[in-house]
Structure formats: structure tokens, C-alpha cells
PDB file of C-alpha atoms in Angstrom:
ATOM      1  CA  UNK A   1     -15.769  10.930  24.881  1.00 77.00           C
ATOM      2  CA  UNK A   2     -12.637   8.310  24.394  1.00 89.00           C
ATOM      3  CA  UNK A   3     -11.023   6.181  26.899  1.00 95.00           C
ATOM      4  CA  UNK A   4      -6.881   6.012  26.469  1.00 96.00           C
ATOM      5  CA  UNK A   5      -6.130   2.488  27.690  1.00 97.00           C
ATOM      6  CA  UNK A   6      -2.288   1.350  27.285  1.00 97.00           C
ATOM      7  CA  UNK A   7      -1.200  -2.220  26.850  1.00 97.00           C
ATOM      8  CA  UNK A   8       1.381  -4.108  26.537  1.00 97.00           C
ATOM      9  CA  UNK A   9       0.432  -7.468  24.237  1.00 98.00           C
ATOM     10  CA  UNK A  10       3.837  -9.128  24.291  1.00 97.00           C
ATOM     11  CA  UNK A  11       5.199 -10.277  27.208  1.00 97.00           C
ATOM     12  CA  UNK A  12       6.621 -13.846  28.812  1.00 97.00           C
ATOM     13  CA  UNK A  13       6.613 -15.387  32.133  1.00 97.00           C
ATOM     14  CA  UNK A  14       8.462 -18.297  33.510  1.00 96.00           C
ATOM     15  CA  UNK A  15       5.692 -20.850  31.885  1.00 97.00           C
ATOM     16  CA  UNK A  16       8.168 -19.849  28.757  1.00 95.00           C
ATOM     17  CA  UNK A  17      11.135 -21.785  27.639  1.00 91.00           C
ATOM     18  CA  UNK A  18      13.228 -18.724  28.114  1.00 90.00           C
ATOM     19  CA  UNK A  19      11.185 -16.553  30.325  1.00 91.00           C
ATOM     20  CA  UNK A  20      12.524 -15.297  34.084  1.00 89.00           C
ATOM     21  CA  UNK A  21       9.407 -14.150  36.130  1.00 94.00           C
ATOM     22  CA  UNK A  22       6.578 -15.169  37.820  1.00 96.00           C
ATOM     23  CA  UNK A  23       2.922 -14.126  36.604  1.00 97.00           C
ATOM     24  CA  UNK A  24       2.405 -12.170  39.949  1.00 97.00           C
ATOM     25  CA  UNK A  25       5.122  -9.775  39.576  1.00 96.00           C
ATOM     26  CA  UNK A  26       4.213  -9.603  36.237  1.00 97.00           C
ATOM     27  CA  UNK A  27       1.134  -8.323  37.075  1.00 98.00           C
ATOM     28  CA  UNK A  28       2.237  -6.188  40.061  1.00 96.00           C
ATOM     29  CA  UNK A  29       4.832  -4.048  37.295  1.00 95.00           C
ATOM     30  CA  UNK A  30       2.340  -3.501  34.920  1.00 96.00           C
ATOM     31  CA  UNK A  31      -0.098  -2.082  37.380  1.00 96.00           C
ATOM     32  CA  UNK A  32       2.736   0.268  39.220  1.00 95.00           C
ATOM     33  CA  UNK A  33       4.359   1.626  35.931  1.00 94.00           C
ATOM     34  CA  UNK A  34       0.384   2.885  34.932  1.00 95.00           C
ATOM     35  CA  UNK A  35      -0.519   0.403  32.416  1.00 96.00           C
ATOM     36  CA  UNK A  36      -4.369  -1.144  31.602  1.00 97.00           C
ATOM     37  CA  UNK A  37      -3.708  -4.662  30.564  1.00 98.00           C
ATOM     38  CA  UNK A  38      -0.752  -6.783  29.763  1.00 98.00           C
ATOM     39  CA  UNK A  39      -1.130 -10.266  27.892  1.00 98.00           C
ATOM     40  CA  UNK A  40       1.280 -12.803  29.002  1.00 98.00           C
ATOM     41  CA  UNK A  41       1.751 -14.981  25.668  1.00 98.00           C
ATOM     42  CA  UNK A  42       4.662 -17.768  26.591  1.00 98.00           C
ATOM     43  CA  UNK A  43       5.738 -19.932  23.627  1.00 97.00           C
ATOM     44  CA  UNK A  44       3.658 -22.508  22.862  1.00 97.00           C
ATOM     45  CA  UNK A  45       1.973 -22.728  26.213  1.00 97.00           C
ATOM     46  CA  UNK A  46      -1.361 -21.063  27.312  1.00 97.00           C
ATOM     47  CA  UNK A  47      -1.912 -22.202  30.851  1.00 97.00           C
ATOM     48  CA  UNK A  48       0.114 -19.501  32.887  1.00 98.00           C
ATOM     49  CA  UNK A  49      -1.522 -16.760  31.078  1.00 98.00           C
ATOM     50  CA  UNK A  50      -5.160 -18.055  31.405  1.00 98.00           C
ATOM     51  CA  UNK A  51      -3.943 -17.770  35.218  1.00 98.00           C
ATOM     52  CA  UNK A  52      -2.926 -14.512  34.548  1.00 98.00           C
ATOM     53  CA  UNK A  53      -6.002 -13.355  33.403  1.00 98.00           C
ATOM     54  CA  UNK A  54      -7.854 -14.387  35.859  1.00 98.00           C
ATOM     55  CA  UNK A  55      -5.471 -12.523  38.288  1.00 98.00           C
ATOM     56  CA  UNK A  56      -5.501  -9.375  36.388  1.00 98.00           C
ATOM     57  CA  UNK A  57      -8.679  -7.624  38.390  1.00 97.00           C
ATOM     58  CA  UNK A  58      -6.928  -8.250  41.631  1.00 97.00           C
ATOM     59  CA  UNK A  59      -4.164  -5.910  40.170  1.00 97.00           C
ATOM     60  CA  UNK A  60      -6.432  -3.221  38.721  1.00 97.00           C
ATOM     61  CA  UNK A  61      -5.381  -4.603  35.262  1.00 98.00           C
ATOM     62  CA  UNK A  62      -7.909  -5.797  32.141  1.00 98.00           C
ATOM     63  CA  UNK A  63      -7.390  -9.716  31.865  1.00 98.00           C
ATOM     64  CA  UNK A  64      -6.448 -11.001  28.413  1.00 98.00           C
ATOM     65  CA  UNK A  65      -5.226 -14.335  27.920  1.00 98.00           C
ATOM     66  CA  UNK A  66      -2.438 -15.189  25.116  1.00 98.00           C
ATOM     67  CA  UNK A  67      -0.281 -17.117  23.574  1.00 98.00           C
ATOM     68  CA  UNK A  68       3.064 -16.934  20.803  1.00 98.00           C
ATOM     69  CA  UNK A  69       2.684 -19.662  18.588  1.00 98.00           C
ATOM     70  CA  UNK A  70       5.127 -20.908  16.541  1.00 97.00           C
ATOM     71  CA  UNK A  71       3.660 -21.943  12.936  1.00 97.00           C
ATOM     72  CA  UNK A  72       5.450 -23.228   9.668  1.00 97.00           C
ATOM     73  CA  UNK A  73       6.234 -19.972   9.079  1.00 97.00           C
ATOM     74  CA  UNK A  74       7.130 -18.131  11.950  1.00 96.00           C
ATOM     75  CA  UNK A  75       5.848 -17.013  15.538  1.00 97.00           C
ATOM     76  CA  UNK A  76       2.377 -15.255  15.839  1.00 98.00           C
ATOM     77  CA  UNK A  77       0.805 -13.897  18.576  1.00 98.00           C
ATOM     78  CA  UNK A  78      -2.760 -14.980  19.788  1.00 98.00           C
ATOM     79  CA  UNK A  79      -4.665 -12.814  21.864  1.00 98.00           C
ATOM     80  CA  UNK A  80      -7.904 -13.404  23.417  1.00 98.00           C
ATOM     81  CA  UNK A  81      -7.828 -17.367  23.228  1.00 98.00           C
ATOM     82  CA  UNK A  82      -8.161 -19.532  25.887  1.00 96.00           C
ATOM     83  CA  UNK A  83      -7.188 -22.826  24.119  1.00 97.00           C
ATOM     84  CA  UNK A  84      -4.241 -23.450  22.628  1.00 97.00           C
ATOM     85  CA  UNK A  85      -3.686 -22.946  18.664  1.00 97.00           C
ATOM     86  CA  UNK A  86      -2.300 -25.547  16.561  1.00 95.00           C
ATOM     87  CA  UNK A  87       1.277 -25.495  16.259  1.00 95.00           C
ATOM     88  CA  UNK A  88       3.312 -26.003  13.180  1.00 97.00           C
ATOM     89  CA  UNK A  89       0.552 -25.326  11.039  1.00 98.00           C
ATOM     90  CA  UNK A  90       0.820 -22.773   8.246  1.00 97.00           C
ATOM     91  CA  UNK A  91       0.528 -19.192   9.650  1.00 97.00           C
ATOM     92  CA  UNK A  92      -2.537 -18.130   7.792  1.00 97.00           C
ATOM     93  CA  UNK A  93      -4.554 -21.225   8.597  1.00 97.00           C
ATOM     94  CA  UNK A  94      -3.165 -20.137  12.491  1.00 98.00           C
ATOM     95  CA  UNK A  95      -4.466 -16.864  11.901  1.00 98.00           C
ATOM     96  CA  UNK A  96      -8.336 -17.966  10.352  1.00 97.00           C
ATOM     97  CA  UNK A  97      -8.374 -20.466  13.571  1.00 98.00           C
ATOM     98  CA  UNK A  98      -7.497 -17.469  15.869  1.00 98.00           C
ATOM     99  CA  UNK A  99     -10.290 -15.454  14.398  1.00 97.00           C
ATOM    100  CA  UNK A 100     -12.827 -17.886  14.415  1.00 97.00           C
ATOM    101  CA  UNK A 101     -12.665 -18.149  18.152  1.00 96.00           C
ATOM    102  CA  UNK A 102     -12.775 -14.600  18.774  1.00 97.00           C
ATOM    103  CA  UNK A 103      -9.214 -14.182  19.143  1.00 98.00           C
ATOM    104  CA  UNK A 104      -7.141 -11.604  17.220  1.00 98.00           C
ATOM    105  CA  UNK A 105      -3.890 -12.669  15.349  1.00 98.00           C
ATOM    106  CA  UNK A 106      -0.657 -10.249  15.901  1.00 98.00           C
ATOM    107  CA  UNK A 107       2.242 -10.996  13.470  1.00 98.00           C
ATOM    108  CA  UNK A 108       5.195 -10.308  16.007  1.00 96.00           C
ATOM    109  CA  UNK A 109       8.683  -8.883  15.102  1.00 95.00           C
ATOM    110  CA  UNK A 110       7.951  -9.812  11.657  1.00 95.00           C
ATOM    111  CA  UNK A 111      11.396 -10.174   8.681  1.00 93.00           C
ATOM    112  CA  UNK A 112      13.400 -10.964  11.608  1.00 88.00           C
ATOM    113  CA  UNK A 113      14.040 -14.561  10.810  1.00 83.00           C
ATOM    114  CA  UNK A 114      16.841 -14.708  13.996  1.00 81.00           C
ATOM    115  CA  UNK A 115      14.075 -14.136  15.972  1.00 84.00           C
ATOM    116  CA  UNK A 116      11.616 -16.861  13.816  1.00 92.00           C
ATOM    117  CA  UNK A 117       9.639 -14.041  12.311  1.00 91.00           C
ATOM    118  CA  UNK A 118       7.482 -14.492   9.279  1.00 95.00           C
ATOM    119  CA  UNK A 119       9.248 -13.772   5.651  1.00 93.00           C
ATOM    120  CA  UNK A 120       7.751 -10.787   3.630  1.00 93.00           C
ATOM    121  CA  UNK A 121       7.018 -13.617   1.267  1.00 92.00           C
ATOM    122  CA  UNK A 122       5.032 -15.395   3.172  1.00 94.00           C
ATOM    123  CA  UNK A 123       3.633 -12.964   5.135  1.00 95.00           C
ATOM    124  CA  UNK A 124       1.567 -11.346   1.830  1.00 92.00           C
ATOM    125  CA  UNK A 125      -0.524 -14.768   2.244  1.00 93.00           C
ATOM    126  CA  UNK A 126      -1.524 -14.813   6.108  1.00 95.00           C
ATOM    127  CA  UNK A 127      -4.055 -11.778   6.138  1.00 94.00           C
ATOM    128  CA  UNK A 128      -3.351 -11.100  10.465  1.00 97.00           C
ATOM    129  CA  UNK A 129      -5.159  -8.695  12.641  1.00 98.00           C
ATOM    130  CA  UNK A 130      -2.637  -6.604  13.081  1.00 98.00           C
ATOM    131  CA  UNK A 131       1.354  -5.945  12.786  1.00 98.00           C
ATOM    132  CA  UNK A 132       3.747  -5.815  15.538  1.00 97.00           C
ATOM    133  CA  UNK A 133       5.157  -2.218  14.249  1.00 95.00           C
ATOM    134  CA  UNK A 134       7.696  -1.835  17.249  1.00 94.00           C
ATOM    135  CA  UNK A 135       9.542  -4.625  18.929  1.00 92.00           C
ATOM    136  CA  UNK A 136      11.615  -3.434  21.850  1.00 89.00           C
ATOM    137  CA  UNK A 137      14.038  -5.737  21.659  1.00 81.00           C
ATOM    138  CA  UNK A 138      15.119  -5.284  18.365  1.00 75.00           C
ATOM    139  CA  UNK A 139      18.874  -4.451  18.110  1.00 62.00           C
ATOM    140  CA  UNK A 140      18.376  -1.418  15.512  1.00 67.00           C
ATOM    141  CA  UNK A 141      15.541   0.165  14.253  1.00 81.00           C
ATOM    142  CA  UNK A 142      15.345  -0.636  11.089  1.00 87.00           C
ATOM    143  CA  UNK A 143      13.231  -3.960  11.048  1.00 89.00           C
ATOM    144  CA  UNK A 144      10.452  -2.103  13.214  1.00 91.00           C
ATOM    145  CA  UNK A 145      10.262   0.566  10.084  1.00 93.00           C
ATOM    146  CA  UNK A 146      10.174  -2.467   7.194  1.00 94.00           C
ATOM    147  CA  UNK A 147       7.330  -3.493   9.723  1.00 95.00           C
ATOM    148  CA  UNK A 148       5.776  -0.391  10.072  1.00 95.00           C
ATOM    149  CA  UNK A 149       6.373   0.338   6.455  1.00 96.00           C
ATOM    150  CA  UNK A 150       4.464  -2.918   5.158  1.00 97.00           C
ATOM    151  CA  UNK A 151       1.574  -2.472   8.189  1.00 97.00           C
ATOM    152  CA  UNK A 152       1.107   0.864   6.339  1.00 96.00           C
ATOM    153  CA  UNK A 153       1.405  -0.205   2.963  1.00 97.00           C
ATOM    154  CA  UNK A 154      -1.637  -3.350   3.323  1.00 96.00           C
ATOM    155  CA  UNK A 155      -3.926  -1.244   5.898  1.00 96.00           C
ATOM    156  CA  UNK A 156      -2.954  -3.121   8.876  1.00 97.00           C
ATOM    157  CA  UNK A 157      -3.369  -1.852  12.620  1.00 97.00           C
ATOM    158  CA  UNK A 158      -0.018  -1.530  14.171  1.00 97.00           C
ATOM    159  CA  UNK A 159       0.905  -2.502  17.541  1.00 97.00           C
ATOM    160  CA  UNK A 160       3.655  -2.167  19.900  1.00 96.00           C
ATOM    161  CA  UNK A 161       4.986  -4.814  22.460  1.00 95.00           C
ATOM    162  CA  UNK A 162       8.152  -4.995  25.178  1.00 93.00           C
ATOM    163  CA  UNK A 163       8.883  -8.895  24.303  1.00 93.00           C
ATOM    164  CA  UNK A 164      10.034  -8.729  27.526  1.00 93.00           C
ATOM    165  CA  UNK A 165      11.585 -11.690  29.131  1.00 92.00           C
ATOM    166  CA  UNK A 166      12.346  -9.901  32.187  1.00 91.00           C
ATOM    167  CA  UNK A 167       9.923  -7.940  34.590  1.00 93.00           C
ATOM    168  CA  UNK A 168      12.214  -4.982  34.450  1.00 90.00           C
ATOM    169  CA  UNK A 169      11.288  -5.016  30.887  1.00 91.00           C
ATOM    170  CA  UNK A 170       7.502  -5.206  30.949  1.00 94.00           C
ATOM    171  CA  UNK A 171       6.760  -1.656  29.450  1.00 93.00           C
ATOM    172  CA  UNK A 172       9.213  -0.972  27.446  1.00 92.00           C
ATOM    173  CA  UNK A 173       6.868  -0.797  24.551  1.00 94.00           C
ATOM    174  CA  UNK A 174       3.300  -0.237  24.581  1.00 95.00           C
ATOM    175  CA  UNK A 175       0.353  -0.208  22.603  1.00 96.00           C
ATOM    176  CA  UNK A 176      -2.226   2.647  23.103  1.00 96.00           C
ATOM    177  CA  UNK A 177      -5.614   2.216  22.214  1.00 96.00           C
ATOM    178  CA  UNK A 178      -8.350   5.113  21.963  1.00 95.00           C
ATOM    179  CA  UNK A 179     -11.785   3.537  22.462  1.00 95.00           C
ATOM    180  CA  UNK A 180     -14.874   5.833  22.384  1.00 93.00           C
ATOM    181  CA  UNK A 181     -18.184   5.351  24.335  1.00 92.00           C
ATOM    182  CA  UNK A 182     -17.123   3.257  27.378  1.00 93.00           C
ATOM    183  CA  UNK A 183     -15.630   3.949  30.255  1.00 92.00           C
ATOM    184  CA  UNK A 184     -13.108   2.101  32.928  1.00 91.00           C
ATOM    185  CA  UNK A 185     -15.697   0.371  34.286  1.00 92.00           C
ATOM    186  CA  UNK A 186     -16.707  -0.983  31.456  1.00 93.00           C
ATOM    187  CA  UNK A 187     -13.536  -1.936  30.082  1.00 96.00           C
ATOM    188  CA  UNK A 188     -13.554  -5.688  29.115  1.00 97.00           C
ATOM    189  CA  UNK A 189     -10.907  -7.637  27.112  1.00 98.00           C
ATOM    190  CA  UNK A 190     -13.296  -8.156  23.986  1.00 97.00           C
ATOM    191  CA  UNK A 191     -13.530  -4.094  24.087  1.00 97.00           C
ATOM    192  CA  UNK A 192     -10.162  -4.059  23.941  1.00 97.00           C
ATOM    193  CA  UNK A 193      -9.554  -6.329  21.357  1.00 98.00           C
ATOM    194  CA  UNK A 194     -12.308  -5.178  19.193  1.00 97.00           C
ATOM    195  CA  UNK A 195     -10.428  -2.102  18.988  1.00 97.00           C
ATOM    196  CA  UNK A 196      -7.283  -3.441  18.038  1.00 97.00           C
ATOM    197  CA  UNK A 197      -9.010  -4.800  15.585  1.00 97.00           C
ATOM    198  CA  UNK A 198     -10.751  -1.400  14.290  1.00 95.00           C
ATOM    199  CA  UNK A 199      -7.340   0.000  14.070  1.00 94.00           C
ATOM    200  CA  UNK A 200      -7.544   1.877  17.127  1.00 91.00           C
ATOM    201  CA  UNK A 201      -3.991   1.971  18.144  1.00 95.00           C
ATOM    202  CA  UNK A 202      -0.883   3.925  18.730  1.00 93.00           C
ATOM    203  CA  UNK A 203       2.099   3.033  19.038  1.00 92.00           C
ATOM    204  CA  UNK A 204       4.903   3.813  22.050  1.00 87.00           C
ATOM    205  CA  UNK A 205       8.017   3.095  22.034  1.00 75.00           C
ATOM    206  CA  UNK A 206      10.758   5.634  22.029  1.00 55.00           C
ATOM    207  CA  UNK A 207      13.821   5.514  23.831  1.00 45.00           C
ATOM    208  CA  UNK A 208      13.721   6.126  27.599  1.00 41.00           C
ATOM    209  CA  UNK A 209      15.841   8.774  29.172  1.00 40.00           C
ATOM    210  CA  UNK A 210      18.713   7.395  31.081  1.00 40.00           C
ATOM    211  CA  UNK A 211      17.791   8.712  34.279  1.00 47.00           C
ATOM    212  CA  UNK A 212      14.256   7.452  33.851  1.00 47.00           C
ATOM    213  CA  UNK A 213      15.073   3.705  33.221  1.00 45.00           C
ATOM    214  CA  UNK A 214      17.072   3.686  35.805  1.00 51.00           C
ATOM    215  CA  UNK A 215      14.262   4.165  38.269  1.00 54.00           C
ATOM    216  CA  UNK A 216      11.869   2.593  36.648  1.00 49.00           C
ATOM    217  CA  UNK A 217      14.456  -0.658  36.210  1.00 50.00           C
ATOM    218  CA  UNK A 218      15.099   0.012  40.094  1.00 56.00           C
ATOM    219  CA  UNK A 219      11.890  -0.134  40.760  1.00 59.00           C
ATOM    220  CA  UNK A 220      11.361  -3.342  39.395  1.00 56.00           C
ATOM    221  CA  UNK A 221      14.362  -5.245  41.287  1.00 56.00           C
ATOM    222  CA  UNK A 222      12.983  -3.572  44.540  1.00 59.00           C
ATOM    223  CA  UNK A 223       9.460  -4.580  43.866  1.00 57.00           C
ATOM    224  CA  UNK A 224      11.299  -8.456  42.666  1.00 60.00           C
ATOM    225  CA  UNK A 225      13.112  -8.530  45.900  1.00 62.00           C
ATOM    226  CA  UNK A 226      10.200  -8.378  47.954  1.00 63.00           C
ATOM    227  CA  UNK A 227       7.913 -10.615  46.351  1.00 59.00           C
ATOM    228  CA  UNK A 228      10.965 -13.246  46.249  1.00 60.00           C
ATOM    229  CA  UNK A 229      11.136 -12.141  50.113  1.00 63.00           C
ATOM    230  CA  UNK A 230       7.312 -13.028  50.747  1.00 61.00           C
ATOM    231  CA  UNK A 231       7.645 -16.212  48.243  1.00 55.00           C
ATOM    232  CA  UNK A 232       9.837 -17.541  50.601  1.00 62.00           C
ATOM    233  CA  UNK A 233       8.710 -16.744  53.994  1.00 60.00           C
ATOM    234  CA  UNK A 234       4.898 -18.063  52.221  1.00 53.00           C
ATOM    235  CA  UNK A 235       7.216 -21.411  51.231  1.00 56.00           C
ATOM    236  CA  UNK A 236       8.441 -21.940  54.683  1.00 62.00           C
ATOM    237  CA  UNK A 237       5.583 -21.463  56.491  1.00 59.00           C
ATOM    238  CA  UNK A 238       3.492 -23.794  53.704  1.00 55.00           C
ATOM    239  CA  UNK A 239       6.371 -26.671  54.427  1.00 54.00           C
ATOM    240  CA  UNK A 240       6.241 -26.195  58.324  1.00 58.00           C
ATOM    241  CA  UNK A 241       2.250 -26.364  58.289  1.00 51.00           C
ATOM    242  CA  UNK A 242       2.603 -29.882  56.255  1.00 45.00           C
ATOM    243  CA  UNK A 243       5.873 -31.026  58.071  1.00 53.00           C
ATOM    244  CA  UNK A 244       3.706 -30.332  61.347  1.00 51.00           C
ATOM    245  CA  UNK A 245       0.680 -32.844  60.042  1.00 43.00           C
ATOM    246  CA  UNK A 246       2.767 -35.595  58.946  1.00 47.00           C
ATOM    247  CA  UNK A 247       3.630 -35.545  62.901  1.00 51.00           C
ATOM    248  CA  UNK A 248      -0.125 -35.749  63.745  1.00 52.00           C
ATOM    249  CA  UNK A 249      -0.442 -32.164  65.233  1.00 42.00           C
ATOM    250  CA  UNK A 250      -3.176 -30.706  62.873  1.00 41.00           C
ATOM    251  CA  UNK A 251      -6.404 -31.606  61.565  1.00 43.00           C
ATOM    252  CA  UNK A 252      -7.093 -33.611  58.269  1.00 41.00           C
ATOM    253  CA  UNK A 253      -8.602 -30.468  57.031  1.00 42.00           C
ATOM    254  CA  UNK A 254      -4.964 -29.340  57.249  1.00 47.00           C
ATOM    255  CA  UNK A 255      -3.371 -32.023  54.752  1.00 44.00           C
ATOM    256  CA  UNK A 256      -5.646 -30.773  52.253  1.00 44.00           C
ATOM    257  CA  UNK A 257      -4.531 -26.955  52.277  1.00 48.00           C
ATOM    258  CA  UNK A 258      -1.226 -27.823  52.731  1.00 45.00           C
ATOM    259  CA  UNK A 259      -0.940 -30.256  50.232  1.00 45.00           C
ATOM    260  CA  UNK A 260      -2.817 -27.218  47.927  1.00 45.00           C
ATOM    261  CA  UNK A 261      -0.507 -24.986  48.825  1.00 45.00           C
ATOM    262  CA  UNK A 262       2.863 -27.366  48.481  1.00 44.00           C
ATOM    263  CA  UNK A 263       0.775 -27.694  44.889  1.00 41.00           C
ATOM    264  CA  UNK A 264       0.583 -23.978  43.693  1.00 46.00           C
ATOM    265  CA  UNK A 265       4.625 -23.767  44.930  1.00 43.00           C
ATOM    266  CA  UNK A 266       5.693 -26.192  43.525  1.00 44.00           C
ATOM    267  CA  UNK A 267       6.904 -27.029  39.221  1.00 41.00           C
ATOM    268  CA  UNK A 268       3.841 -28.898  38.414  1.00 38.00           C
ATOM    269  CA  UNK A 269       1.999 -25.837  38.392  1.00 40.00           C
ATOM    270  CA  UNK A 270       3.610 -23.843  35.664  1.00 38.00           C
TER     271      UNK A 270
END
């Protein structure tokens, strides 16, 4: 008995320099376009996707925190880690750190040096977990086939990722991952990322019928309208509450979850 569980390892939130979308609705399109887990892993910051993690359950979804580091020589992908790699140091020396603390090290969009991904060069010397074999946002397919081709040629698992920067996006690319002996309930993220590790994966990412990206990119603006809706009706009722205890109409119990709540809306917590 195997359990199919589809994921999507490559994927940025607002916490990223270039990033568009809040963890939350994130969350909420990976869970309504069927998948099992997605890994949030901003550039060179950890703390939004530990946060997503921990959200995960409350969509249905496996929790697995990440990261995309940028090294000396190139980005890699950290899954699994819950501090924060060091950063500018060579790749393979990245890749023995992420492994050491149970992590697993995904080379992402590799040969496509526009996008800072590793040289074939230097890639021979880094030894990663895996390959990122399909990219979705690469403009033609050729660089996902010289990375499927080498992930091939040196026994490397291959994985497939959306990059997306954009909820709309999240999907676009998957990874699926046959794991025998455990079922849904028992699905944690070290499961999962023990069988990335055995090799366990297949890779998804063909091009989408017109007809059905346009719903499922519908979808995702309707779903991004109302949780922008709720944001702001939850914002306006979170300043009201706080505007009403600086006039001395609520309890001192009130500052406190008001000045939480002003806290969690507010830049300083991304």
C-alpha cells in the first residue's frame, strides 16, 4: 500500500524581496487546488515560513518549513530547517550544513545563471539532495531538460516546483511523492522529506489547458479578493477596538489584544 502525496517545494510569500502574497492565502490555494504540502522558502529569510508551517494543519496541509538561500555559488533550496543557513557560503558547505540538521538540500533552477542558479561547474562539487528537474517559470524548456538530463546522469532525485511569486501561481508545478506503509494520518514532514530523499518522486509539470488555467487562475483572484475583503474589515475593526481604549471605554485587558492584533497587521511582523 503507497500513499500519493503532491507538493509543491518552491514557493514565495511577501516575507520575500519580490514576493506578492500573504502566507494565509498561500495556504488556502494550495489546499483548494488538492495539494498535500507546500514549503514557503522566501530569499534569505525563514521566519514567514516557520509561520507557515505551523499554519499548515489548520488548512489540511503537511507543514514544512523552508528557505532559498543564496550561496557563493548560486541559490539553493532548504527544506525542513527551522534556522536560517549561512549565506554566502560555498554551496556544498550550504548543502553538508542543511543535512546535518535534518534538512534536505534542493539545487533550484540550476545553469540558469539569470536566475542565480548554480554553474554545471560548480555544481559537480556540491553533492545536493536532490535537483530541481522542472522550474515553471522557466521561459523555454530547455534548461529544465539540461537539469533533468544531469539529475539523471549523477543519480539524483528530481523535483518539481511553481517558483511562484504569485498565489495564482502556487501549483503550477508539483512534485509527487509515492511513500509506502503510512497513511494520511500519519503523514509528517520528516516522512515526506525522507522520501524525497529516497528518490521517491515524480515530477508534474506539463502545460495546462487554456480553459483550465483560466479557472483555476480565476479561482485564485476570487479566493484573493475575499481574503483582502476580510483583511480589511479584521483591520478596521482591530483599529476601532484600540482607537476605542485610548478613549477609556474598554478594559486594560483590551490594550493588550489590541495592541496584539495592531502587531500581527502590521510590517514588523513579516
Amino acid at each position: 500500500m503507497s500513499l500519493t502525496v503532491r507538493i509543491d517545494p518552491h514557493v514565495h510569500s511577501a516575507a520575500s524581496y519580490d514576493g506578492n502574497d500573504p502566507t494565509e492565502l498561500i495556504l488556502e490555494q494550495a489546499a483548494e487546488i488538492g495539494l498535500d504540502a507546500v514549503v514557503v522558502t522566501d530569499h534569505d529569510v525563514l521566519h514567514e515560513s516557520v509561520r507557515a508551517a505551523e499554519l499548515a494543519p489548520m488548512y489540511g496541509l503537511v507543514g514544512i518549513p523552508g528557505v532559498e538561500v543564496s550561496t557563493a555559488d548560486g541559490h539553493l533550496l532548504a527544506l525542513g530547517v527551522e534556522e536560517m543557513p549561512p549565506r554566502r557560503a560555498p554551496m556544498g558547505e550550504t548543502a553538508a550544513w542543511i543535512r546535518e540538521r535534518g534538512g534536505v538540500a534542493i539545487v533550484p533552477h540550476p545553469f540558469q545563471r539569470s536566475r542565480h542558479g548554480v554553474r554545471r561547474n560548480r555544481l559537480e562539487s556540491v553533492d545536493p539532495d536532490a535537483i530541481e528537474v522542472y522550474n515553471s517559470w522557466a521561459f523555454t524548456g530547455w534548461k529544465n531538460r539540461r537539469a533533468r538530463r544531469y539529475a539523471d546522469a549523477f543519480g539524483y532525485p528530481g523535483v518539481a516546483g511553481s517558483d511562484a511569486h504569485k498565489v495564482g501561481y502556487v501549483g503550477r508545478a508539483y512534485t509527487e511523492i509515492e511513500i509506502d506503509d503510512v497513511t494520511r494520518a500519519d503523514l509528517t514532514a520528516d516522512v515526506v522529506l525522507e522520501a524525497i530523499r529516497d528518490g521517491a518522486t515524480r515530477v508534474e509539470g506539463r502545460r495546462t489547458p487554456i480553459p483550465t488555467s483560466a479557472r483555476h487562475y480565476a479561482g485564485a483572484g476570487v479566493r484573493k479578493s475575499g481574503f483582502y475583503a476580510k483583511y480589511g474589515a479584521y483591520r478596521s475593526g482591530a483599529l476601532a477596538k484600540y482607537g476605542a481604549y485610548r478613549s477609556g471605554s474598554i478594559a486594560k485587558t483590551g490594550l493588550l489584544e489590541a495592541a496584539r492584533t495592531l502587531y500581527r497587521i502590521s510590517p514588523l511582523s513579516r
